[in-house]
Coordinates of C-alpha atoms in Angstrom, one line a residue:
X290 CA -206.8 -64.8 6.9
X291 CA -210.3 -65.3 7.7
X292 CA -210.7 -61.9 9.3
X293 CA -213.2 -61.4 6.9
X294 CA -214.9 -64.0 8.1
X295 CA -215.6 -63.1 12.1
X296 CA -214.7 -59.3 12.7
X297 CA -217.5 -58.3 12.5
X298 CA -218.6 -59.2 15.5
X299 CA -220.5 -57.3 17.5
X300 CA -217.5 -56.8 20.3
X301 CA -219.9 -54.2 22.6
X302 CA -221.9 -56.9 23.3
X303 CA -220.9 -58.8 26.6
X304 CA -219.5 -62.4 26.7
X305 CA -219.9 -62.2 22.6
X306 CA -215.9 -61.8 20.9
X307 CA -212.5 -61.4 22.8
X308 CA -209.9 -62.4 24.8
X309 CA -213.1 -61.9 28.5
X310 CA -215.0 -64.5 27.2
X311 CA -212.1 -66.9 25.7
X312 CA -210.6 -67.3 28.9
X313 CA -213.8 -67.6 31.1
X314 CA -212.8 -71.3 31.6
X315 CA -208.5 -72.0 31.9
X316 CA -207.3 -74.2 29.2
X317 CA -207.1 -77.3 32.2
X318 CA -210.2 -77.2 32.3
X319 CA -211.4 -76.9 29.2
X320 CA -209.3 -80.0 27.8
X321 CA -210.4 -82.0 31.5
X322 CA -214.4 -81.3 30.4
X323 CA -213.1 -81.9 26.3
X324 CA -212.0 -85.2 27.8
X325 CA -214.7 -86.3 30.1
X326 CA -217.9 -85.8 27.4
X327 CA -215.9 -86.9 24.6
X328 CA -215.9 -90.6 26.2
X329 CA -220.1 -89.9 26.7
X330 CA -220.1 -88.8 22.2
X331 CA -218.2 -91.9 21.9
X332 CA -220.1 -94.1 24.1
X333 CA -224.0 -92.6 22.6
X334 CA -222.7 -93.0 19.2
X335 CA -221.9 -96.6 19.4
X336 CA -224.7 -97.3 21.7
X337 CA -227.5 -95.9 19.6
X338 CA -225.9 -96.4 15.8
X339 CA -225.7 -100.3 16.8
X340 CA -229.9 -100.5 18.5
X341 CA -231.8 -97.4 15.9
X342 CA -233.6 -99.2 13.0
X343 CA -235.4 -98.6 10.1
X344 CA -238.4 -100.5 8.5
X345 CA -237.5 -102.6 6.1
X346 CA -240.4 -101.6 3.1
X347 CA -241.9 -97.9 3.4
X348 CA -244.0 -96.8 1.0
X349 CA -243.1 -93.8 -1.3
X350 CA -245.9 -92.8 -2.3
X351 CA -246.3 -88.6 -3.5
X352 CA -243.5 -86.6 -2.0
X353 CA -243.3 -84.5 -4.7
X354 CA -246.3 -81.9 -3.7
X355 CA -246.5 -78.5 -4.5
X356 CA -246.6 -77.2 -0.4
X357 CA -242.7 -79.5 0.1
X358 CA -242.0 -76.7 -3.1
X359 CA -242.8 -73.8 -1.7
X360 CA -241.0 -74.9 1.8
X361 CA -238.5 -75.5 -0.2
X362 CA -238.2 -72.2 -2.1
X363 CA -239.7 -70.3 1.0
X364 CA -236.4 -71.7 3.1
X365 CA -234.2 -71.7 0.5
X366 CA -234.3 -68.1 0.2
X367 CA -234.5 -67.2 4.0
X368 CA -231.0 -69.2 4.6
X369 CA -229.7 -67.2 1.3
X370 CA -230.9 -64.1 2.7
X371 CA -228.9 -65.0 6.2
X372 CA -225.4 -65.7 4.3
X373 CA -226.3 -62.9 2.3
X374 CA -226.9 -61.0 5.8
X375 CA -223.7 -62.3 7.4
X376 CA -221.4 -61.8 4.5
X377 CA -222.1 -57.6 4.5
X378 CA -221.8 -58.0 8.3
X379 CA -218.4 -59.9 7.7
X380 CA -220.3 -62.6 10.3
X381 CA -219.5 -65.7 8.4
X382 CA -218.8 -67.7 10.8
X383 CA -222.5 -67.4 12.5
X384 CA -223.1 -69.9 9.3
X385 CA -221.3 -72.3 11.6
X386 CA -224.0 -72.5 15.1
X387 CA -226.3 -75.2 14.9
X388 CA -229.8 -73.5 13.8
X389 CA -227.9 -72.5 10.3
X390 CA -226.8 -76.6 10.2
X391 CA -230.3 -77.7 10.8
X392 CA -232.0 -75.8 8.3
X393 CA -229.1 -77.1 5.5
X394 CA -230.4 -80.3 7.0
X395 CA -233.8 -79.3 6.0
X396 CA -233.7 -78.3 2.3
X397 CA -231.9 -81.7 1.9
X398 CA -234.9 -83.5 2.9
X399 CA -236.9 -81.3 0.8
X400 CA -235.6 -82.0 -1.9
X401 CA -233.6 -85.7 -1.8
X402 CA -235.4 -87.8 -3.4
X403 CA -237.5 -90.9 -0.9
X404 CA -234.5 -93.2 0.4
X405 CA -233.4 -94.6 3.6
X406 CA -230.4 -92.2 4.0
X407 CA -233.8 -89.6 4.2
X408 CA -235.6 -91.5 7.0
X409 CA -232.4 -91.4 9.0
X410 CA -231.4 -88.0 8.9
X411 CA -235.2 -87.0 9.0
X412 CA -235.3 -88.9 12.9
X413 CA -232.0 -88.0 14.0
X414 CA -232.5 -83.6 13.2
X415 CA -235.6 -84.2 14.9
X416 CA -233.5 -83.9 17.7
X417 CA -232.7 -80.9 17.1
X418 CA -236.4 -78.6 18.2
X419 CA -234.1 -77.2 20.8
X420 CA -232.4 -75.0 19.2
X421 CA -235.5 -73.0 17.9
X422 CA -236.9 -73.3 21.1
X423 CA -234.2 -72.0 23.2
X424 CA -234.0 -69.4 20.0
X425 CA -237.5 -67.8 20.3
X426 CA -237.5 -68.3 24.5
X427 CA -233.8 -66.7 24.7
X428 CA -234.1 -64.0 21.2
X429 CA -230.4 -63.5 20.9
X430 CA -230.5 -60.2 18.3
X431 CA -229.0 -57.5 19.5
X432 CA -226.1 -57.8 17.1
X433 CA -228.4 -58.0 14.0
X434 CA -228.7 -54.2 13.0
X435 CA -231.2 -54.8 9.8
X436 CA -234.7 -54.8 10.7
X437 CA -235.0 -57.3 7.7
X438 CA -232.2 -59.5 9.6
X439 CA -234.0 -59.3 12.8
X440 CA -236.7 -61.1 11.0
X441 CA -234.9 -63.5 9.1
X442 CA -234.2 -64.9 12.9
X443 CA -237.8 -64.9 13.6
X444 CA -238.9 -66.6 10.4
X445 CA -236.0 -68.7 10.2
X446 CA -236.7 -70.2 13.2
X447 CA -240.2 -71.0 12.3
X448 CA -239.6 -71.9 9.7
X449 CA -238.0 -75.1 11.4
X450 CA -240.4 -76.1 13.3
X451 CA -243.2 -75.7 9.9
X452 CA -240.8 -78.2 8.0
X453 CA -240.8 -81.2 10.1
X454 CA -244.5 -80.8 11.0
X455 CA -245.9 -81.0 7.2
X456 CA -243.0 -84.1 6.3
X457 CA -244.3 -86.0 8.9
X458 CA -248.1 -84.9 6.9
X459 CA -247.0 -85.9 4.3
X460 CA -245.8 -89.3 6.5
X461 CA -243.5 -92.8 4.0
X462 CA -240.1 -92.3 4.0
X463 CA -240.8 -89.3 6.8
X464 CA -241.6 -91.9 9.3
X465 CA -240.7 -91.9 13.2
X466 CA -239.7 -94.5 16.1
X467 CA -241.8 -95.5 18.8
X468 CA -241.5 -93.3 21.7
X469 CA -240.5 -95.8 23.3
X470 CA -237.1 -95.9 21.3
X471 CA -234.7 -94.0 22.3
X472 CA -231.9 -95.2 20.3
X473 CA -232.4 -92.6 17.8
X474 CA -232.7 -89.7 20.4
X475 CA -229.5 -90.7 22.4
X476 CA -227.5 -91.3 18.7
X477 CA -228.4 -87.3 17.8
X478 CA -227.4 -86.1 21.0
X479 CA -223.7 -87.9 20.6
X480 CA -224.0 -86.1 17.2
X481 CA -225.3 -82.6 18.8
X482 CA -221.9 -83.0 21.3
X483 CA -219.7 -84.0 19.1
X484 CA -220.4 -80.6 16.6
X485 CA -220.3 -78.7 20.0
X486 CA -217.2 -79.8 21.0
X487 CA -215.0 -81.2 18.4
X488 CA -216.1 -79.0 15.9
X489 CA -217.9 -75.7 17.3
X490 CA -215.5 -75.9 20.0
X491 CA -211.9 -75.8 17.4
X492 CA -213.0 -73.5 15.2
X493 CA -214.8 -70.7 17.9
X494 CA -211.2 -70.8 19.9
X495 CA -209.1 -69.5 18.3
X496 CA -210.9 -66.5 16.6
X497 CA -212.7 -66.2 20.2
X498 CA -215.9 -65.5 19.2
X499 CA -218.5 -67.2 21.2
X500 CA -219.8 -69.8 18.7
X501 CA -222.2 -71.9 20.5
X502 CA -221.5 -70.2 23.4
X503 CA -219.1 -72.8 23.9
X504 CA -216.5 -70.4 24.7
X505 CA -218.3 -68.1 27.6
X506 CA -221.8 -68.8 29.3
X507 CA -224.5 -66.5 28.5
X508 CA -225.1 -63.8 31.0
X509 CA -229.0 -64.9 31.3
X510 CA -227.7 -68.4 31.4
X511 CA -229.0 -69.8 36.0
X512 CA -226.6 -72.2 35.3
X513 CA -223.7 -69.6 34.4
X514 CA -219.9 -70.1 36.0
X515 CA -216.8 -72.6 35.8
X516 CA -219.4 -75.5 35.2
X517 CA -221.6 -74.0 32.9
X518 CA -221.4 -76.3 30.1
X519 CA -221.6 -79.9 32.2
X520 CA -224.3 -78.4 33.5
X521 CA -225.8 -77.6 29.6
X522 CA -224.5 -81.3 29.0
X523 CA -227.2 -82.5 31.1
X524 CA -230.3 -80.6 30.9
X525 CA -229.8 -80.6 27.3
X526 CA -229.0 -84.4 27.5
X527 CA -232.9 -84.1 28.6
X528 CA -234.2 -81.6 26.4
X529 CA -233.6 -82.5 22.8
X530 CA -235.1 -85.9 23.5
X531 CA -238.0 -84.7 25.6
X532 CA -238.9 -81.6 22.5
X533 CA -238.6 -84.3 20.1
X534 CA -240.7 -86.9 21.2
X535 CA -243.0 -84.2 22.5
X536 CA -243.8 -83.1 19.4
X537 CA -243.8 -86.6 17.5
X538 CA -246.7 -86.9 20.4
X539 CA -248.2 -83.3 19.7
X540 CA -247.9 -84.0 15.5
X541 CA -249.4 -87.7 16.1
X542 CA -252.4 -86.3 17.5
X543 CA -253.4 -83.1 15.1
X544 CA -252.7 -85.1 11.8
X545 CA -253.7 -89.1 13.1
X546 CA -256.9 -87.9 16.2
X547 CA -257.9 -84.4 16.4
X548 CA -261.3 -84.0 14.0
X549 CA -260.3 -80.5 12.3
X550 CA -256.8 -81.1 11.1
X551 CA -256.9 -85.3 10.7
X552 CA -255.4 -86.2 8.0
X553 CA -255.1 -89.9 8.1
X554 CA -254.9 -93.3 10.2
X555 CA -251.4 -93.7 11.2
X556 CA -248.8 -91.1 11.1
X557 CA -246.3 -92.7 9.6
X558 CA -249.2 -93.7 6.7
X559 CA -248.1 -91.7 3.0
X560 CA -250.2 -89.1 2.4
X561 CA -252.7 -89.8 -0.5
X562 CA -252.9 -86.8 -2.8
X563 CA -256.6 -85.2 -2.2
X564 CA -255.7 -85.6 1.1
X565 CA -258.7 -87.5 1.8
X566 CA -258.6 -89.4 5.2
X567 CA -261.2 -92.3 3.7
X568 CA -258.0 -92.9 1.0
X569 CA -255.2 -92.1 3.4
X570 CA -257.3 -95.1 5.5
X571 CA -257.5 -97.2 1.5
X572 CA -254.0 -96.8 1.0
X573 CA -252.5 -97.2 4.4
X574 CA -254.6 -101.0 4.7
X575 CA -253.2 -101.6 0.8
X576 CA -249.2 -101.1 2.2
X577 CA -250.4 -103.4 4.8
X578 CA -251.9 -105.7 3.2
X579 CA -248.5 -105.4 0.4
X580 CA -246.3 -106.4 3.5
X581 CA -244.6 -102.4 3.6
X582 CA -242.8 -102.4 7.2
X583 CA -243.7 -98.6 8.8
X584 CA -243.2 -97.3 12.5
X585 CA -245.6 -95.4 14.6
X586 CA -245.9 -93.5 17.3
X587 CA -247.6 -95.4 20.4

């Protein structure tokens, strides 16, 4: 019934599609691993949700900026072209890959009005920065036969890093927790695991398409073998929060300390319209005086 969504997947690429990939793990092992990981998913989600918190008051100043609208237009075009290529190549199922979902989330962040929900989603999505990194380290473009399709792959993943940096530059509602606060990272990793094991795996298995390598290990996977998903659970559990914290730390340094790129006194401070550091510092002082709550990296 839905063959149009996946019958264009390139079967000539090893471990990309087919019964060999679907049978890489036995049904018994797949069920046991899913149940085992599901226990951690529930723990991560419950513990994280109980410990996450948002600033009670945030300065919603000057969020409607030209750069924000430009990024929204560019990323919308990129995602639209990605979807178009997938429809023409009959590989629509790849839209479910985590990076496309993260891209859609970033479009929401660029378009949505400031709210606590935006802050929460922004903090969660920062823990999905492993996608762009892995995409550049281990590019999977063999199935993209058209040059423009391959170009969109790199442009999309590059923008996935540019957009959160720009939003942190704006500040205000786009703020982050302290580096020592791991609750958002734990909660986000629970969401990440739930999407892979409860959504992607359920869809990928019947159609035998190796979405996000949930059915079989990649050829270049150093942890290839029967336990590759367990190893992935471990090393991505380290990589995801590490990249998120590193991204916030570097952004904080560039935006608040490094003279050539410094634009404001603290990472959470809302950027003034003229981008002058002096005005941003004055705005930050006024916000503190008025009792607005902020979070910052320290």
